[in-house]
Amino acid sequence: MTRGRSGGKDSVMTDTPESPAGYRTLDEAGIRAFLASRPALAARLGGTPGTWRIREVSDGNLNNVFLVDGAQVDGTGGGVCFKQSLPHVRVDPNWKMPLDRTGFEAAYLHAVRPHVGDLTPDILHFDPDLYVLVVESLDRHVVLRHGLMRGGDWPDAARAVGTFVARATFPTTTLALPFEDVSRLLEPFSRNHTLTRITVDLVLTDPYRVHPRNHWLSPALDGIAARIRTDPGVRRSIGRMQARFLTCRQALLHGDLHTGSVMVSGTDTRIIDGEFATPGPIGFDCGLFVGNLLLHLFAMGNAAGRDRALRDIGRFWTAFRDEFVDLWRVATLRGGTGDAYAASLFRDDATGLLQAQDDMMREVEADTIAFAAMEVIRRIVGYAHVPDFDTIPDIATRAGRQGAALSLACDLLADPKSAPSIAALIDLAHARACDRA
Ligand SMILES: Nc1ncnc2c1ncn2[C@@H]1O[C@H](COP(=O)(O)OP(=O)(O)OP(=O)(O)O)[C@@H](O)[C@H]1O
Ligand SMILES: [Mg+2]
């Protein structure tokens, strides 16, 4: 999640058992003792525990996150990132929540890391009693959202995220595996009920009904917020996308792939925070990332920043598509065991395979555009907003830009033909964002 405000506890349905015996939230001394008692982690940090430097970096809504530097504080690696689930939302102790989310994040890392290599941090340890996840510290990286808000440019980042989505999803589909293996792989993640409920409520439902969790910057947005709730075309699209999210178990998703879940340093890009991992349509991961680039686009006051955001949408999509179809092509040529688009149908028919790939990519593209529009909407009128617009000091200007983003998103949902492809989306978004600048 990104910033929300308190009061969400009443109707987000979560199963909240008592914390298990043995669980306690670790403070700095507890973290030091925890790491010192695990030889591999203590050896990685080096030196003596008393000299380790611990600093809190929690900036999300949900968990405690600390970075620990050991003897090697010269940036050569060796630090660890310590993440612990709390029995409640970090920023709202009254909103109780089960602890299992770091377990899902650990399981996601284990599932995708063999396929994506260094596009995630290395996983070092998971403790199922304390719900502690320890991963490689990315202490030279910055969160992509924060870097973009400061006007930074990471020309390789969007491509890397596209490659990541392809490599993380393809091997978990029935294009790559027999359905029994896919079912076994996805089954544990289909029990990620707590965080999936948050997605269903906050992303897919709330902005399209009157709800106390919804809020927005200014009465100037009342009209567009009402149109989003009442437009018959929007309602039809939202219903369809709710069903896509809940019934299309196409692949294992990251589930929360916004620009705050990406960390960058030079040409190195890492995807973090896979705690929302769930089976679902691949266009959901793509759509969240594209949606956050659209939000950034509309928040940008200068043409260079807007051009970069549009460039990154294009780079993301091209990298995702190229990598995904290539993984598929290689699997087919090798006579892979996937049950969907079986290799036996396409191994000797390169043209047929290209057409099949085109069909499927068009479906993912349509999902991507619709989920991107929904992400734009929920990040402006829903519970958890993005900070990108905070860089605009004047409230009326900020509301104007948010209104333009909402109006684009609303049109995309009301008439999906208004942007039938990512290329068309880029053209339309360019025209609308420049119009408001
Ligand atoms: N491996 C890492 N190395 C360095 N810093 C990290 C690492 N992982 C996370 N961080 C920092 O900690 C912050 C919080 O991490 P993360 O997003 O995983 O927490 P969260 O509680 O799940 O947040 P949210 O409520 O947004 O889901 C990140 O924004 C980032 O600044
Ligand atoms: Mg998180």
mmCIF file of N, CA, C and O in Angstrom, residues 223-307:
data_model
loop_
_atom_site.group_PDB
_atom_site.id
_atom_site.type_symbol
_atom_site.label_atom_id
_atom_site.label_comp_id
_atom_site.label_asym_id
_atom_site.label_seq_id
_atom_site.Cartn_x
_atom_site.Cartn_y
_atom_site.Cartn_z
ATOM 1 N N GLY A 223 -17.322 16.139 -9.035
ATOM 2 C CA GLY A 223 -18.064 15.795 -10.250
ATOM 3 C C GLY A 223 -17.496 14.559 -10.932
ATOM 4 O O GLY A 223 -18.239 13.613 -11.250
ATOM 5 N N ILE A 224 -16.180 14.521 -11.105
ATOM 6 C CA ILE A 224 -15.574 13.364 -11.788
ATOM 7 C C ILE A 224 -15.674 12.121 -10.905
ATOM 8 O O ILE A 224 -15.903 11.006 -11.396
ATOM 9 N N ALA A 225 -15.574 12.304 -9.567
ATOM 10 C CA ALA A 225 -15.715 11.137 -8.672
ATOM 11 C C ALA A 225 -17.124 10.549 -8.800
ATOM 12 O O ALA A 225 -17.300 9.324 -8.793
ATOM 13 N N ALA A 226 -18.123 11.418 -8.955
ATOM 14 C CA ALA A 226 -19.506 10.941 -9.117
ATOM 15 C C ALA A 226 -19.669 10.244 -10.461
ATOM 16 O O ALA A 226 -20.329 9.198 -10.566
ATOM 17 N N ARG A 227 -19.037 10.791 -11.503
ATOM 18 C CA ARG A 227 -19.153 10.130 -12.819
ATOM 19 C C ARG A 227 -18.544 8.724 -12.771
ATOM 20 O O ARG A 227 -19.093 7.765 -13.336
ATOM 21 N N ILE A 228 -17.415 8.608 -12.069
ATOM 22 C CA ILE A 228 -16.759 7.297 -11.946
ATOM 23 C C ILE A 228 -17.699 6.287 -11.290
ATOM 24 O O ILE A 228 -17.729 5.113 -11.650
ATOM 25 N N ARG A 229 -18.506 6.764 -10.324
ATOM 26 C CA ARG A 229 -19.406 5.835 -9.615
ATOM 27 C C ARG A 229 -20.647 5.492 -10.418
ATOM 28 O O ARG A 229 -21.243 4.433 -10.213
ATOM 29 N N THR A 230 -21.047 6.369 -11.332
ATOM 30 C CA THR A 230 -22.384 6.203 -11.920
ATOM 31 C C THR A 230 -22.388 5.888 -13.420
ATOM 32 O O THR A 230 -23.397 5.416 -13.938
ATOM 33 N N ASP A 231 -21.312 6.149 -14.127
ATOM 34 C CA ASP A 231 -21.296 5.936 -15.580
ATOM 35 C C ASP A 231 -21.564 4.455 -15.898
ATOM 36 O O ASP A 231 -20.847 3.579 -15.418
ATOM 37 N N PRO A 232 -22.575 4.159 -16.701
ATOM 38 C CA PRO A 232 -22.911 2.750 -16.973
ATOM 39 C C PRO A 232 -21.770 1.995 -17.651
ATOM 40 O O PRO A 232 -21.533 0.808 -17.354
ATOM 41 N N GLY A 233 -21.045 2.662 -18.555
ATOM 42 C CA GLY A 233 -19.923 1.994 -19.231
ATOM 43 C C GLY A 233 -18.815 1.654 -18.247
ATOM 44 O O GLY A 233 -18.209 0.577 -18.313
ATOM 45 N N VAL A 234 -18.542 2.585 -17.323
ATOM 46 C CA VAL A 234 -17.511 2.334 -16.307
ATOM 47 C C VAL A 234 -17.940 1.140 -15.446
ATOM 48 O O VAL A 234 -17.162 0.217 -15.196
ATOM 49 N N ARG A 235 -19.205 1.147 -15.033
ATOM 50 C CA ARG A 235 -19.686 0.045 -14.179
ATOM 51 C C ARG A 235 -19.512 -1.309 -14.864
ATOM 52 O O ARG A 235 -19.107 -2.294 -14.246
ATOM 53 N N ARG A 236 -19.846 -1.333 -16.175
ATOM 54 C CA ARG A 236 -19.720 -2.607 -16.900
ATOM 55 C C ARG A 236 -18.252 -3.052 -16.933
ATOM 56 O O ARG A 236 -17.932 -4.213 -16.697
ATOM 57 N N SER A 237 -17.362 -2.099 -17.220
ATOM 58 C CA SER A 237 -15.929 -2.445 -17.261
ATOM 59 C C SER A 237 -15.425 -2.895 -15.893
ATOM 60 O O SER A 237 -14.662 -3.863 -15.787
ATOM 61 N N ILE A 238 -15.839 -2.188 -14.843
ATOM 62 C CA ILE A 238 -15.355 -2.552 -13.497
ATOM 63 C C ILE A 238 -15.825 -3.965 -13.133
ATOM 64 O O ILE A 238 -15.052 -4.779 -12.615
ATOM 65 N N GLY A 239 -17.085 -4.258 -13.425
ATOM 66 C CA GLY A 239 -17.591 -5.613 -13.156
ATOM 67 C C GLY A 239 -16.749 -6.647 -13.887
ATOM 68 O O GLY A 239 -16.361 -7.683 -13.313
ATOM 69 N N ARG A 240 -16.440 -6.352 -15.157
ATOM 70 C CA ARG A 240 -15.646 -7.301 -15.940
ATOM 71 C C ARG A 240 -14.245 -7.473 -15.338
ATOM 72 O O ARG A 240 -13.744 -8.590 -15.215
ATOM 73 N N MET A 241 -13.631 -6.370 -14.918
ATOM 74 C CA MET A 241 -12.266 -6.462 -14.377
ATOM 75 C C MET A 241 -12.251 -7.130 -13.000
ATOM 76 O O MET A 241 -11.294 -7.820 -12.653
ATOM 77 N N GLN A 242 -13.305 -6.930 -12.220
ATOM 78 C CA GLN A 242 -13.412 -7.673 -10.951
ATOM 79 C C GLN A 242 -13.410 -9.174 -11.236
ATOM 80 O O GLN A 242 -12.699 -9.956 -10.601
ATOM 81 N N ALA A 243 -14.214 -9.564 -12.236
ATOM 82 C CA ALA A 243 -14.282 -10.992 -12.585
ATOM 83 C C ALA A 243 -12.944 -11.474 -13.141
ATOM 84 O O ALA A 243 -12.489 -12.579 -12.817
ATOM 85 N N ARG A 244 -12.270 -10.643 -13.951
ATOM 86 C CA ARG A 244 -10.949 -11.042 -14.485
ATOM 87 C C ARG A 244 -9.985 -11.304 -13.330
ATOM 88 O O ARG A 244 -9.286 -12.312 -13.308
ATOM 89 N N PHE A 245 -9.949 -10.363 -12.390
ATOM 90 C CA PHE A 245 -8.995 -10.491 -11.284
ATOM 91 C C PHE A 245 -9.273 -11.763 -10.468
ATOM 92 O O PHE A 245 -8.358 -12.462 -10.055
ATOM 93 N N LEU A 246 -10.555 -12.041 -10.257
ATOM 94 C CA LEU A 246 -10.904 -13.127 -9.332
ATOM 95 C C LEU A 246 -10.972 -14.500 -9.997
ATOM 96 O O LEU A 246 -10.881 -15.517 -9.311
ATOM 97 N N THR A 247 -11.149 -14.536 -11.315
ATOM 98 C CA THR A 247 -11.345 -15.845 -11.954
ATOM 99 C C THR A 247 -10.246 -16.233 -12.928
ATOM 100 O O THR A 247 -10.133 -17.395 -13.282
ATOM 101 N N CYS A 248 -9.458 -15.264 -13.384
ATOM 102 C CA CYS A 248 -8.421 -15.586 -14.373
ATOM 103 C C CYS A 248 -7.120 -15.893 -13.642
ATOM 104 O O CYS A 248 -6.323 -15.000 -13.361
ATOM 105 N N ARG A 249 -6.908 -17.145 -13.296
ATOM 106 C CA ARG A 249 -5.697 -17.538 -12.554
ATOM 107 C C ARG A 249 -4.585 -17.869 -13.557
ATOM 108 O O ARG A 249 -4.123 -18.994 -13.650
ATOM 109 N N GLN A 250 -4.185 -16.807 -14.283
ATOM 110 C CA GLN A 250 -3.274 -16.998 -15.414
ATOM 111 C C GLN A 250 -1.839 -17.273 -14.958
ATOM 112 O O GLN A 250 -1.116 -18.014 -15.607
ATOM 113 N N ALA A 251 -1.442 -16.643 -13.849
ATOM 114 C CA ALA A 251 -0.039 -16.718 -13.417
ATOM 115 C C ALA A 251 0.042 -16.303 -11.953
ATOM 116 O O ALA A 251 -0.932 -15.805 -11.375
ATOM 117 N N LEU A 252 1.227 -16.501 -11.374
ATOM 118 C CA LEU A 252 1.494 -15.946 -10.042
ATOM 119 C C LEU A 252 1.851 -14.472 -10.206
ATOM 120 O O LEU A 252 2.778 -14.130 -10.948
ATOM 121 N N LEU A 253 1.116 -13.612 -9.525
ATOM 122 C CA LEU A 253 1.354 -12.166 -9.627
ATOM 123 C C LEU A 253 2.131 -11.656 -8.419
ATOM 124 O O LEU A 253 2.004 -12.200 -7.324
ATOM 125 N N HIS A 254 2.833 -10.553 -8.619
ATOM 126 C CA HIS A 254 3.425 -9.798 -7.503
ATOM 127 C C HIS A 254 2.301 -9.182 -6.685
ATOM 128 O O HIS A 254 2.293 -9.224 -5.457
ATOM 129 N N GLY A 255 1.347 -8.582 -7.371
ATOM 130 C CA GLY A 255 0.131 -8.120 -6.716
ATOM 131 C C GLY A 255 0.149 -6.689 -6.203
ATOM 132 O O GLY A 255 -0.896 -6.156 -5.826
ATOM 133 N N ASP A 256 1.338 -6.048 -6.163
ATOM 134 C CA ASP A 256 1.407 -4.663 -5.646
ATOM 135 C C ASP A 256 2.538 -3.922 -6.369
ATOM 136 O O ASP A 256 3.353 -3.241 -5.740
ATOM 137 N N LEU A 257 2.560 -4.068 -7.686
ATOM 138 C CA LEU A 257 3.734 -3.633 -8.463
ATOM 139 C C LEU A 257 3.632 -2.160 -8.861
ATOM 140 O O LEU A 257 3.495 -1.823 -10.027
ATOM 141 N N HIS A 258 3.702 -1.291 -7.856
ATOM 142 C CA HIS A 258 3.702 0.149 -8.162
ATOM 143 C C HIS A 258 5.142 0.673 -8.123
ATOM 144 O O HIS A 258 6.081 -0.088 -7.835
ATOM 145 N N THR A 259 5.327 1.947 -8.398
ATOM 146 C CA THR A 259 6.700 2.466 -8.474
ATOM 147 C C THR A 259 7.375 2.526 -7.092
ATOM 148 O O THR A 259 8.583 2.702 -7.008
ATOM 149 N N GLY A 260 6.581 2.351 -6.014
ATOM 150 C CA GLY A 260 7.169 2.246 -4.670
ATOM 151 C C GLY A 260 7.653 0.836 -4.373
ATOM 152 O O GLY A 260 8.283 0.604 -3.335
ATOM 153 N N SER A 261 7.372 -0.118 -5.245
ATOM 154 C CA SER A 261 7.853 -1.496 -5.065
ATOM 155 C C SER A 261 9.056 -1.774 -5.963
ATOM 156 O O SER A 261 9.394 -2.930 -6.217
ATOM 157 N N VAL A 262 9.667 -0.709 -6.478
ATOM 158 C CA VAL A 262 10.840 -0.852 -7.342
ATOM 159 C C VAL A 262 11.950 0.007 -6.749
ATOM 160 O O VAL A 262 11.720 1.166 -6.388
ATOM 161 N N MET A 263 13.149 -0.578 -6.612
ATOM 162 C CA MET A 263 14.302 0.200 -6.128
ATOM 163 C C MET A 263 15.379 0.208 -7.209
ATOM 164 O O MET A 263 15.594 -0.799 -7.886
ATOM 165 N N VAL A 264 16.017 1.366 -7.371
ATOM 166 C CA VAL A 264 16.954 1.534 -8.483
ATOM 167 C C VAL A 264 18.269 2.138 -7.994
ATOM 168 O O VAL A 264 18.305 2.923 -7.042
ATOM 169 N N SER A 265 19.332 1.750 -8.698
ATOM 170 C CA SER A 265 20.649 2.356 -8.460
ATOM 171 C C SER A 265 21.427 2.213 -9.761
ATOM 172 O O SER A 265 21.702 1.081 -10.180
ATOM 173 N N GLY A 266 21.742 3.321 -10.415
ATOM 174 C CA GLY A 266 22.417 3.236 -11.710
ATOM 175 C C GLY A 266 21.591 2.390 -12.664
ATOM 176 O O GLY A 266 20.412 2.646 -12.883
ATOM 177 N N THR A 267 22.217 1.321 -13.181
ATOM 178 C CA THR A 267 21.477 0.461 -14.118
ATOM 179 C C THR A 267 20.846 -0.731 -13.406
ATOM 180 O O THR A 267 20.259 -1.596 -14.055
ATOM 181 N N ASP A 268 20.975 -0.801 -12.075
ATOM 182 C CA ASP A 268 20.444 -1.951 -11.334
ATOM 183 C C ASP A 268 19.010 -1.663 -10.862
ATOM 184 O O ASP A 268 18.756 -0.622 -10.264
ATOM 185 N N THR A 269 18.119 -2.581 -11.141
ATOM 186 C CA THR A 269 16.703 -2.426 -10.756
ATOM 187 C C THR A 269 16.256 -3.657 -9.982
ATOM 188 O O THR A 269 16.526 -4.782 -10.406
ATOM 189 N N ARG A 270 15.596 -3.452 -8.847
ATOM 190 C CA ARG A 270 15.111 -4.582 -8.036
ATOM 191 C C ARG A 270 13.647 -4.369 -7.703
ATOM 192 O O ARG A 270 13.224 -3.252 -7.376
ATOM 193 N N ILE A 271 12.930 -5.476 -7.720
ATOM 194 C CA ILE A 271 11.508 -5.431 -7.347
ATOM 195 C C ILE A 271 11.414 -5.977 -5.919
ATOM 196 O O ILE A 271 11.903 -7.068 -5.624
ATOM 197 N N ILE A 272 10.763 -5.207 -5.037
ATOM 198 C CA ILE A 272 10.639 -5.601 -3.625
ATOM 199 C C ILE A 272 9.153 -5.806 -3.276
ATOM 200 O O ILE A 272 8.275 -5.544 -4.105
ATOM 201 N N ASP A 273 8.900 -6.253 -2.063
ATOM 202 C CA ASP A 273 7.581 -6.193 -1.434
ATOM 203 C C ASP A 273 6.511 -7.038 -2.128
ATOM 204 O O ASP A 273 5.423 -6.540 -2.440
ATOM 205 N N GLY A 274 6.801 -8.344 -2.277
ATOM 206 C CA GLY A 274 5.841 -9.238 -2.938
ATOM 207 C C GLY A 274 4.798 -9.826 -2.002
ATOM 208 O O GLY A 274 4.269 -10.906 -2.257
ATOM 209 N N GLU A 275 4.446 -9.117 -0.928
ATOM 210 C CA GLU A 275 3.533 -9.707 0.067
ATOM 211 C C GLU A 275 2.096 -9.874 -0.440
ATOM 212 O O GLU A 275 1.327 -10.642 0.118
ATOM 213 N N PHE A 276 1.715 -9.152 -1.511
ATOM 214 C CA PHE A 276 0.363 -9.293 -2.066
ATOM 215 C C PHE A 276 0.280 -10.414 -3.111
ATOM 216 O O PHE A 276 -0.729 -10.510 -3.825
ATOM 217 N N ALA A 277 1.313 -11.241 -3.207
ATOM 218 C CA ALA A 277 1.364 -12.272 -4.254
ATOM 219 C C ALA A 277 0.080 -13.100 -4.284
ATOM 220 O O ALA A 277 -0.415 -13.547 -3.242
ATOM 221 N N THR A 278 -0.438 -13.299 -5.475
ATOM 222 C CA THR A 278 -1.713 -14.004 -5.650
ATOM 223 C C THR A 278 -1.793 -14.533 -7.065
ATOM 224 O O THR A 278 -1.179 -13.959 -7.970
ATOM 225 N N PRO A 279 -2.562 -15.598 -7.306
ATOM 226 C CA PRO A 279 -2.831 -15.973 -8.689
ATOM 227 C C PRO A 279 -3.735 -14.915 -9.327
ATOM 228 O O PRO A 279 -4.605 -14.365 -8.649
ATOM 229 N N GLY A 280 -3.532 -14.632 -10.601
ATOM 230 C CA GLY A 280 -4.393 -13.643 -11.251
ATOM 231 C C GLY A 280 -3.976 -13.392 -12.680
ATOM 232 O O GLY A 280 -3.062 -14.044 -13.198
ATOM 233 N N PRO A 281 -4.633 -12.425 -13.334
ATOM 234 C CA PRO A 281 -4.293 -12.104 -14.720
ATOM 235 C C PRO A 281 -3.025 -11.259 -14.797
ATOM 236 O O PRO A 281 -2.866 -10.312 -14.026
ATOM 237 N N ILE A 282 -2.152 -11.593 -15.741
ATOM 238 C CA ILE A 282 -0.846 -10.927 -15.840
ATOM 239 C C ILE A 282 -1.012 -9.417 -16.028
ATOM 240 O O ILE A 282 -0.215 -8.616 -15.538
ATOM 241 N N GLY A 283 -2.074 -9.012 -16.715
ATOM 242 C CA GLY A 283 -2.321 -7.587 -16.937
ATOM 243 C C GLY A 283 -2.539 -6.809 -15.648
ATOM 244 O O GLY A 283 -2.467 -5.574 -15.650
ATOM 245 N N PHE A 284 -2.769 -7.503 -14.522
ATOM 246 C CA PHE A 284 -2.908 -6.776 -13.254
ATOM 247 C C PHE A 284 -1.560 -6.214 -12.824
ATOM 248 O O PHE A 284 -1.452 -5.029 -12.461
ATOM 249 N N ASP A 285 -0.517 -7.047 -12.853
ATOM 250 C CA ASP A 285 0.824 -6.534 -12.516
ATOM 251 C C ASP A 285 1.223 -5.437 -13.498
ATOM 252 O O ASP A 285 1.722 -4.377 -13.099
ATOM 253 N N CYS A 286 1.009 -5.689 -14.796
ATOM 254 C CA CYS A 286 1.375 -4.677 -15.811
ATOM 255 C C CYS A 286 0.590 -3.387 -15.572
ATOM 256 O O CYS A 286 1.138 -2.285 -15.647
ATOM 257 N N GLY A 287 -0.687 -3.534 -15.281
ATOM 258 C CA GLY A 287 -1.562 -2.373 -15.150
ATOM 259 C C GLY A 287 -1.204 -1.507 -13.945
ATOM 260 O O GLY A 287 -1.251 -0.281 -14.020
ATOM 261 N N LEU A 288 -0.827 -2.142 -12.840
ATOM 262 C CA LEU A 288 -0.445 -1.341 -11.670
ATOM 263 C C LEU A 288 0.790 -0.501 -11.978
ATOM 264 O O LEU A 288 0.855 0.682 -11.634
ATOM 265 N N PHE A 289 1.757 -1.112 -12.658
ATOM 266 C CA PHE A 289 2.976 -0.355 -12.956
ATOM 267 C C PHE A 289 2.669 0.774 -13.950
ATOM 268 O O PHE A 289 3.054 1.928 -13.735
ATOM 269 N N VAL A 290 1.934 0.452 -15.015
ATOM 270 C CA VAL A 290 1.587 1.482 -16.010
ATOM 271 C C VAL A 290 0.732 2.575 -15.354
ATOM 272 O O VAL A 290 0.928 3.772 -15.603
ATOM 273 N N GLY A 291 -0.191 2.181 -14.491
ATOM 274 C CA GLY A 291 -1.050 3.156 -13.815
ATOM 275 C C GLY A 291 -0.234 4.145 -12.992
ATOM 276 O O GLY A 291 -0.508 5.351 -12.974
ATOM 277 N N ASN A 292 0.794 3.639 -12.317
ATOM 278 C CA ASN A 292 1.628 4.540 -11.511
ATOM 279 C C ASN A 292 2.492 5.450 -12.378
ATOM 280 O O ASN A 292 2.756 6.588 -12.000
ATOM 281 N N LEU A 293 2.885 4.976 -13.560
ATOM 282 C CA LEU A 293 3.591 5.872 -14.492
ATOM 283 C C LEU A 293 2.622 6.934 -15.023
ATOM 284 O O LEU A 293 3.007 8.092 -15.229
ATOM 285 N N LEU A 294 1.362 6.556 -15.237
ATOM 286 C CA LEU A 294 0.365 7.555 -15.671
ATOM 287 C C LEU A 294 0.166 8.611 -14.572
ATOM 288 O O LEU A 294 0.091 9.817 -14.857
ATOM 289 N N LEU A 295 0.073 8.165 -13.329
ATOM 290 C CA LEU A 295 -0.083 9.122 -12.222
ATOM 291 C C LEU A 295 1.101 10.080 -12.189
ATOM 292 O O LEU A 295 0.938 11.288 -12.033
ATOM 293 N N HIS A 296 2.291 9.521 -12.357
ATOM 294 C CA HIS A 296 3.491 10.357 -12.358
ATOM 295 C C HIS A 296 3.456 11.344 -13.530
ATOM 296 O O HIS A 296 3.785 12.523 -13.373
ATOM 297 N N LEU A 297 3.017 10.862 -14.677
ATOM 298 C CA LEU A 297 2.913 11.720 -15.874
ATOM 299 C C LEU A 297 2.048 12.948 -15.586
ATOM 300 O O LEU A 297 2.433 14.083 -15.870
ATOM 301 N N PHE A 298 0.867 12.714 -15.004
ATOM 302 C CA PHE A 298 -0.045 13.835 -14.768
ATOM 303 C C PHE A 298 0.447 14.745 -13.644
ATOM 304 O O PHE A 298 0.049 15.908 -13.573
ATOM 305 N N ALA A 299 1.308 14.220 -12.768
ATOM 306 C CA ALA A 299 1.847 15.055 -11.686
ATOM 307 C C ALA A 299 3.010 15.929 -12.162
ATOM 308 O O ALA A 299 3.387 16.878 -11.479
ATOM 309 N N MET A 300 3.571 15.591 -13.304
ATOM 310 C CA MET A 300 4.776 16.290 -13.781
ATOM 311 C C MET A 300 4.449 17.644 -14.380
ATOM 312 O O MET A 300 3.575 17.763 -15.245
ATOM 313 N N GLY A 301 5.195 18.672 -13.914
ATOM 314 C CA GLY A 301 4.943 20.016 -14.430
ATOM 315 C C GLY A 301 5.780 20.361 -15.648
ATOM 316 O O GLY A 301 5.571 21.388 -16.272
ATOM 317 N N ASN A 302 6.749 19.516 -16.001
ATOM 318 C CA ASN A 302 7.610 19.895 -17.129
ATOM 319 C C ASN A 302 7.567 18.845 -18.233
ATOM 320 O O ASN A 302 7.363 17.650 -17.979
ATOM 321 N N ALA A 303 7.795 19.335 -19.457
ATOM 322 C CA ALA A 303 7.653 18.474 -20.636
ATOM 323 C C ALA A 303 8.656 17.317 -20.604
ATOM 324 O O ALA A 303 8.323 16.185 -20.980
ATOM 325 N N ALA A 304 9.872 17.576 -20.098
ATOM 326 C CA ALA A 304 10.883 16.508 -20.090
ATOM 327 C C ALA A 304 10.435 15.364 -19.176
ATOM 328 O O ALA A 304 10.573 14.183 -19.530
ATOM 329 N N GLY A 305 9.886 15.716 -18.017
ATOM 330 C CA GLY A 305 9.408 14.694 -17.088
ATOM 331 C C GLY A 305 8.254 13.901 -17.686
ATOM 332 O O GLY A 305 8.180 12.673 -17.544
ATOM 333 N N ARG A 306 7.357 14.615 -18.364
ATOM 334 C CA ARG A 306 6.224 13.915 -18.988
ATOM 335 C C ARG A 306 6.715 12.979 -20.088
ATOM 336 O O ARG A 306 6.246 11.848 -20.213
ATOM 337 N N ASP A 307 7.671 13.447 -20.882
ATOM 338 C CA ASP A 307 8.206 12.598 -21.962
ATOM 339 C C ASP A 307 8.842 11.335 -21.394
ATOM 340 O O ASP A 307 8.705 10.244 -21.953
#
